[in-house]
């Protein structure tokens, strides 16, 4: 996890003791420095992305039926949880499609799921178009500090469904995001299916994300 890697780096603390300030991108990292440097020298500065590039493309069009969910990335993502939720939704015959943008190494997890469009190696322009044309960003996680995919999706006005982790809560609130317990595929699937039925809530969350 990020915390374990930080502790490995922190084994030699002499250079940290000499620092005038330490900047972290998640409050979960503050405790790592608690016994090394005074708390008033540790500052949480939220990570940022280019919100002029990652932006909604006009008003998001309502689909006649169904919903498109987007998932992006591989680092610390819980792809097993995502695949399990996608299978639950497929078995319930819900008209919900997933675009999964990740490493080819994970393709086998989604074998037989015809509600998943698996892709990798796409251009920046293709990724932006996916953000702008999807309805919901779904990102179950194993751990998190700052996350580019989360911020890019928010900047493009996507409602968020993710995992209840401090590194996620640092960047979202309940106006734009639904956070689920880690590893609970049934809860994840239920929240996705709920948002399919609640277009008004999706629009409110979209505005709050942006």
mmCIF file of N, CA and C in Angstrom, residues 104-183:
data_model
loop_
_atom_site.group_PDB
_atom_site.id
_atom_site.type_symbol
_atom_site.label_atom_id
_atom_site.label_comp_id
_atom_site.label_asym_id
_atom_site.label_seq_id
_atom_site.Cartn_x
_atom_site.Cartn_y
_atom_site.Cartn_z
ATOM 1 N N UNK A 104 -3.896 -4.636 -20.448
ATOM 2 C CA UNK A 104 -4.361 -5.897 -21.049
ATOM 3 C C UNK A 104 -4.245 -7.083 -20.103
ATOM 4 N N UNK A 105 -3.411 -6.961 -19.065
ATOM 5 C CA UNK A 105 -3.234 -8.053 -18.111
ATOM 6 C C UNK A 105 -4.531 -8.442 -17.414
ATOM 7 N N UNK A 106 -5.503 -7.541 -17.381
ATOM 8 C CA UNK A 106 -6.740 -7.782 -16.635
ATOM 9 C C UNK A 106 -7.910 -8.205 -17.529
ATOM 10 N N UNK A 107 -7.646 -8.417 -18.800
ATOM 11 C CA UNK A 107 -8.724 -8.747 -19.724
ATOM 12 C C UNK A 107 -9.490 -9.997 -19.312
ATOM 13 N N UNK A 108 -8.773 -11.005 -18.802
ATOM 14 C CA UNK A 108 -9.426 -12.282 -18.478
ATOM 15 C C UNK A 108 -10.469 -12.135 -17.368
ATOM 16 N N UNK A 109 -10.342 -11.104 -16.524
ATOM 17 C CA UNK A 109 -11.321 -10.909 -15.458
ATOM 18 C C UNK A 109 -12.720 -10.652 -16.010
ATOM 19 N N UNK A 110 -12.789 -10.125 -17.237
ATOM 20 C CA UNK A 110 -14.071 -9.710 -17.811
ATOM 21 C C UNK A 110 -14.543 -10.645 -18.924
ATOM 22 N N UNK A 111 -13.907 -11.814 -19.000
ATOM 23 C CA UNK A 111 -14.303 -12.806 -20.012
ATOM 24 C C UNK A 111 -15.764 -13.209 -19.823
ATOM 25 N N UNK A 112 -16.528 -13.170 -20.906
ATOM 26 C CA UNK A 112 -17.923 -13.576 -20.872
ATOM 27 C C UNK A 112 -18.894 -12.493 -20.448
ATOM 28 N N UNK A 113 -18.374 -11.313 -20.138
ATOM 29 C CA UNK A 113 -19.245 -10.200 -19.735
ATOM 30 C C UNK A 113 -19.503 -9.306 -20.943
ATOM 31 N N UNK A 114 -20.636 -9.530 -21.599
ATOM 32 C CA UNK A 114 -20.928 -8.765 -22.807
ATOM 33 C C UNK A 114 -21.418 -7.347 -22.506
ATOM 34 N N UNK A 115 -21.519 -7.013 -21.227
ATOM 35 C CA UNK A 115 -21.846 -5.633 -20.854
ATOM 36 C C UNK A 115 -20.589 -4.811 -20.562
ATOM 37 N N UNK A 116 -19.424 -5.383 -20.862
ATOM 38 C CA UNK A 116 -18.145 -4.698 -20.645
ATOM 39 C C UNK A 116 -17.406 -4.542 -21.962
ATOM 40 N N UNK A 117 -17.045 -3.313 -22.278
ATOM 41 C CA UNK A 117 -16.180 -3.004 -23.421
ATOM 42 C C UNK A 117 -14.789 -2.751 -22.873
ATOM 43 N N UNK A 118 -13.889 -3.717 -23.026
ATOM 44 C CA UNK A 118 -12.544 -3.649 -22.461
ATOM 45 C C UNK A 118 -11.594 -3.034 -23.484
ATOM 46 N N UNK A 119 -10.789 -2.053 -23.048
ATOM 47 C CA UNK A 119 -9.858 -1.428 -23.976
ATOM 48 C C UNK A 119 -8.602 -0.971 -23.250
ATOM 49 N N UNK A 120 -7.527 -0.773 -23.996
ATOM 50 C CA UNK A 120 -6.271 -0.276 -23.432
ATOM 51 C C UNK A 120 -5.474 0.411 -24.534
ATOM 52 N N UNK A 121 -4.467 1.159 -24.126
ATOM 53 C CA UNK A 121 -3.597 1.818 -25.096
ATOM 54 C C UNK A 121 -4.266 2.901 -25.914
ATOM 55 N N UNK A 122 -5.235 3.595 -25.347
ATOM 56 C CA UNK A 122 -5.959 4.615 -26.100
ATOM 57 C C UNK A 122 -5.235 5.958 -26.007
ATOM 58 N N UNK A 123 -5.587 6.884 -26.895
ATOM 59 C CA UNK A 123 -4.974 8.209 -26.909
ATOM 60 C C UNK A 123 -5.617 9.104 -25.858
ATOM 61 N N UNK A 124 -4.951 10.219 -25.571
ATOM 62 C CA UNK A 124 -5.515 11.189 -24.633
ATOM 63 C C UNK A 124 -6.861 11.716 -25.130
ATOM 64 N N UNK A 125 -6.956 11.922 -26.425
ATOM 65 C CA UNK A 125 -8.198 12.441 -27.007
ATOM 66 C C UNK A 125 -9.336 11.433 -26.862
ATOM 67 N N UNK A 126 -9.034 10.151 -27.068
ATOM 68 C CA UNK A 126 -10.060 9.110 -26.909
ATOM 69 C C UNK A 126 -10.516 9.021 -25.458
ATOM 70 N N UNK A 127 -9.563 9.142 -24.536
ATOM 71 C CA UNK A 127 -9.926 9.089 -23.117
ATOM 72 C C UNK A 127 -10.827 10.257 -22.750
ATOM 73 N N UNK A 128 -10.477 11.445 -23.203
ATOM 74 C CA UNK A 128 -11.303 12.614 -22.917
ATOM 75 C C UNK A 128 -12.723 12.417 -23.438
ATOM 76 N N UNK A 129 -12.843 11.875 -24.640
ATOM 77 C CA UNK A 129 -14.174 11.637 -25.215
ATOM 78 C C UNK A 129 -14.965 10.650 -24.358
ATOM 79 N N UNK A 130 -14.284 9.644 -23.817
ATOM 80 C CA UNK A 130 -14.975 8.680 -22.953
ATOM 81 C C UNK A 130 -15.480 9.346 -21.683
ATOM 82 N N UNK A 131 -14.658 10.210 -21.086
ATOM 83 C CA UNK A 131 -15.116 10.959 -19.912
ATOM 84 C C UNK A 131 -16.350 11.791 -20.257
ATOM 85 N N UNK A 132 -16.320 12.430 -21.412
ATOM 86 C CA UNK A 132 -17.367 13.384 -21.778
ATOM 87 C C UNK A 132 -18.661 12.721 -22.225
ATOM 88 N N UNK A 133 -18.604 11.459 -22.604
ATOM 89 C CA UNK A 133 -19.806 10.788 -23.119
ATOM 90 C C UNK A 133 -20.341 9.696 -22.190
ATOM 91 N N UNK A 134 -19.667 9.457 -21.070
ATOM 92 C CA UNK A 134 -20.158 8.470 -20.109
ATOM 93 C C UNK A 134 -21.112 9.134 -19.131
ATOM 94 N N UNK A 135 -21.839 8.303 -18.381
ATOM 95 C CA UNK A 135 -22.831 8.801 -17.425
ATOM 96 C C UNK A 135 -22.336 8.806 -15.988
ATOM 97 N N UNK A 136 -21.503 7.825 -15.643
ATOM 98 C CA UNK A 136 -21.041 7.657 -14.263
ATOM 99 C C UNK A 136 -19.605 7.140 -14.294
ATOM 100 N N UNK A 137 -18.796 7.591 -13.349
ATOM 101 C CA UNK A 137 -17.433 7.064 -13.191
ATOM 102 C C UNK A 137 -17.437 6.096 -12.024
ATOM 103 N N UNK A 138 -17.079 4.842 -12.286
ATOM 104 C CA UNK A 138 -17.080 3.790 -11.268
ATOM 105 C C UNK A 138 -15.638 3.358 -11.031
ATOM 106 N N UNK A 139 -15.154 3.505 -9.795
ATOM 107 C CA UNK A 139 -13.751 3.198 -9.529
ATOM 108 C C UNK A 139 -13.578 2.567 -8.145
ATOM 109 N N UNK A 140 -13.796 1.248 -8.026
ATOM 110 C CA UNK A 140 -13.469 0.575 -6.770
ATOM 111 C C UNK A 140 -11.954 0.516 -6.585
ATOM 112 N N UNK A 141 -11.504 0.695 -5.349
ATOM 113 C CA UNK A 141 -10.076 0.823 -5.064
ATOM 114 C C UNK A 141 -9.635 -0.104 -3.941
ATOM 115 N N UNK A 142 -8.337 -0.426 -3.962
ATOM 116 C CA UNK A 142 -7.705 -1.149 -2.864
ATOM 117 C C UNK A 142 -7.126 -0.174 -1.850
ATOM 118 N N UNK A 143 -6.618 0.959 -2.336
ATOM 119 C CA UNK A 143 -6.056 2.007 -1.496
ATOM 120 C C UNK A 143 -5.975 3.265 -2.342
ATOM 121 N N UNK A 144 -5.706 4.410 -1.706
ATOM 122 C CA UNK A 144 -5.711 5.655 -2.469
ATOM 123 C C UNK A 144 -5.054 6.775 -1.677
ATOM 124 N N UNK A 145 -4.253 7.576 -2.379
ATOM 125 C CA UNK A 145 -3.863 8.888 -1.857
ATOM 126 C C UNK A 145 -4.548 9.896 -2.774
ATOM 127 N N UNK A 146 -3.828 10.417 -3.768
ATOM 128 C CA UNK A 146 -4.467 11.230 -4.806
ATOM 129 C C UNK A 146 -4.641 10.365 -6.042
ATOM 130 N N UNK A 147 -5.662 10.658 -6.850
ATOM 131 C CA UNK A 147 -5.958 9.798 -7.991
ATOM 132 C C UNK A 147 -6.348 10.642 -9.194
ATOM 133 N N UNK A 148 -5.520 10.590 -10.238
ATOM 134 C CA UNK A 148 -5.783 11.383 -11.440
ATOM 135 C C UNK A 148 -7.115 11.051 -12.071
ATOM 136 N N UNK A 149 -7.420 9.754 -12.204
ATOM 137 C CA UNK A 149 -8.666 9.349 -12.853
ATOM 138 C C UNK A 149 -9.883 9.927 -12.155
ATOM 139 N N UNK A 150 -9.872 9.917 -10.829
ATOM 140 C CA UNK A 150 -10.978 10.472 -10.055
ATOM 141 C C UNK A 150 -11.160 11.958 -10.375
ATOM 142 N N UNK A 151 -10.060 12.710 -10.372
ATOM 143 C CA UNK A 151 -10.134 14.153 -10.602
ATOM 144 C C UNK A 151 -10.507 14.469 -12.042
ATOM 145 N N UNK A 152 -9.988 13.697 -12.990
ATOM 146 C CA UNK A 152 -10.334 13.933 -14.396
ATOM 147 C C UNK A 152 -11.823 13.698 -14.643
ATOM 148 N N UNK A 153 -12.351 12.637 -14.037
ATOM 149 C CA UNK A 153 -13.773 12.340 -14.185
ATOM 150 C C UNK A 153 -14.627 13.441 -13.562
ATOM 151 N N UNK A 154 -14.233 13.900 -12.379
ATOM 152 C CA UNK A 154 -14.965 14.980 -11.721
ATOM 153 C C UNK A 154 -14.945 16.246 -12.568
ATOM 154 N N UNK A 155 -13.784 16.578 -13.120
ATOM 155 C CA UNK A 155 -13.661 17.788 -13.931
ATOM 156 C C UNK A 155 -14.554 17.720 -15.159
ATOM 157 N N UNK A 156 -14.792 16.510 -15.661
ATOM 158 C CA UNK A 156 -15.674 16.323 -16.818
ATOM 159 C C UNK A 156 -17.138 16.181 -16.411
ATOM 160 N N UNK A 157 -17.422 16.360 -15.126
ATOM 161 C CA UNK A 157 -18.804 16.382 -14.667
ATOM 162 C C UNK A 157 -19.443 15.026 -14.477
ATOM 163 N N UNK A 158 -18.630 14.013 -14.125
ATOM 164 C CA UNK A 158 -19.201 12.677 -13.917
ATOM 165 C C UNK A 158 -19.532 12.436 -12.448
ATOM 166 N N UNK A 159 -20.723 11.921 -12.154
ATOM 167 C CA UNK A 159 -20.994 11.416 -10.806
ATOM 168 C C UNK A 159 -20.002 10.296 -10.487
ATOM 169 N N UNK A 160 -19.629 10.175 -9.224
ATOM 170 C CA UNK A 160 -18.593 9.229 -8.822
ATOM 171 C C UNK A 160 -19.186 8.126 -7.953
ATOM 172 N N UNK A 161 -18.814 6.883 -8.258
ATOM 173 C CA UNK A 161 -19.029 5.770 -7.340
ATOM 174 C C UNK A 161 -17.659 5.157 -7.080
ATOM 175 N N UNK A 162 -17.219 5.210 -5.830
ATOM 176 C CA UNK A 162 -15.882 4.720 -5.513
ATOM 177 C C UNK A 162 -15.900 4.044 -4.151
ATOM 178 N N UNK A 163 -14.711 3.813 -3.600
ATOM 179 C CA UNK A 163 -14.558 3.081 -2.344
ATOM 180 C C UNK A 163 -14.381 4.054 -1.188
ATOM 181 N N UNK A 164 -14.923 3.711 -0.046
ATOM 182 C CA UNK A 164 -14.868 4.584 1.122
ATOM 183 C C UNK A 164 -13.477 4.517 1.758
ATOM 184 N N UNK A 165 -12.586 5.369 1.262
ATOM 185 C CA UNK A 165 -11.211 5.482 1.747
ATOM 186 C C UNK A 165 -10.919 6.950 2.038
ATOM 187 N N UNK A 166 -10.055 7.210 3.034
ATOM 188 C CA UNK A 166 -9.743 8.589 3.379
ATOM 189 C C UNK A 166 -9.155 9.340 2.192
ATOM 190 N N UNK A 167 -8.322 8.665 1.391
ATOM 191 C CA UNK A 167 -7.717 9.307 0.236
ATOM 192 C C UNK A 167 -8.722 9.703 -0.827
ATOM 193 N N UNK A 168 -9.905 9.068 -0.810
ATOM 194 C CA UNK A 168 -11.000 9.477 -1.693
ATOM 195 C C UNK A 168 -11.805 10.592 -1.038
ATOM 196 N N UNK A 169 -12.093 10.455 0.255
ATOM 197 C CA UNK A 169 -12.880 11.470 0.959
ATOM 198 C C UNK A 169 -12.193 12.834 0.976
ATOM 199 N N UNK A 170 -10.863 12.859 0.846
ATOM 200 C CA UNK A 170 -10.147 14.139 0.771
ATOM 201 C C UNK A 170 -10.572 14.959 -0.441
ATOM 202 N N UNK A 171 -11.133 14.300 -1.465
ATOM 203 C CA UNK A 171 -11.411 14.975 -2.736
ATOM 204 C C UNK A 171 -12.891 15.023 -3.109
ATOM 205 N N UNK A 172 -13.722 14.256 -2.435
ATOM 206 C CA UNK A 172 -15.146 14.228 -2.788
ATOM 207 C C UNK A 172 -16.002 14.441 -1.540
ATOM 208 N N UNK A 173 -17.282 14.706 -1.746
ATOM 209 C CA UNK A 173 -18.252 14.685 -0.654
ATOM 210 C C UNK A 173 -19.501 13.973 -1.161
ATOM 211 N N UNK A 174 -20.529 13.903 -0.309
ATOM 212 C CA UNK A 174 -21.719 13.129 -0.695
ATOM 213 C C UNK A 174 -22.590 13.832 -1.721
ATOM 214 N N UNK A 175 -22.234 15.054 -2.110
ATOM 215 C CA UNK A 175 -22.969 15.724 -3.174
ATOM 216 C C UNK A 175 -22.576 15.203 -4.548
ATOM 217 N N UNK A 176 -21.334 14.738 -4.686
ATOM 218 C CA UNK A 176 -20.866 14.288 -5.997
ATOM 219 C C UNK A 176 -20.513 12.808 -6.033
ATOM 220 N N UNK A 177 -20.455 12.148 -4.875
ATOM 221 C CA UNK A 177 -19.939 10.774 -4.851
ATOM 222 C C UNK A 177 -20.742 9.871 -3.926
ATOM 223 N N UNK A 178 -20.830 8.615 -4.328
ATOM 224 C CA UNK A 178 -21.341 7.546 -3.473
ATOM 225 C C UNK A 178 -20.156 6.635 -3.166
ATOM 226 N N UNK A 179 -19.851 6.464 -1.884
ATOM 227 C CA UNK A 179 -18.704 5.651 -1.483
ATOM 228 C C UNK A 179 -19.191 4.350 -0.864
ATOM 229 N N UNK A 180 -18.623 3.250 -1.337
ATOM 230 C CA UNK A 180 -19.060 1.927 -0.904
ATOM 231 C C UNK A 180 -17.979 1.255 -0.068
ATOM 232 N N UNK A 181 -18.361 0.324 0.809
ATOM 233 C CA UNK A 181 -17.354 -0.416 1.579
ATOM 234 C C UNK A 181 -16.447 -1.214 0.643
ATOM 235 N N UNK A 182 -15.221 -1.375 1.050
ATOM 236 C CA UNK A 182 -14.233 -2.061 0.215
ATOM 237 C C UNK A 182 -14.614 -3.526 0.013
ATOM 238 N N UNK A 183 -14.539 -3.977 -1.234
ATOM 239 C CA UNK A 183 -14.742 -5.378 -1.552
ATOM 240 C C UNK A 183 -16.176 -5.857 -1.541
#
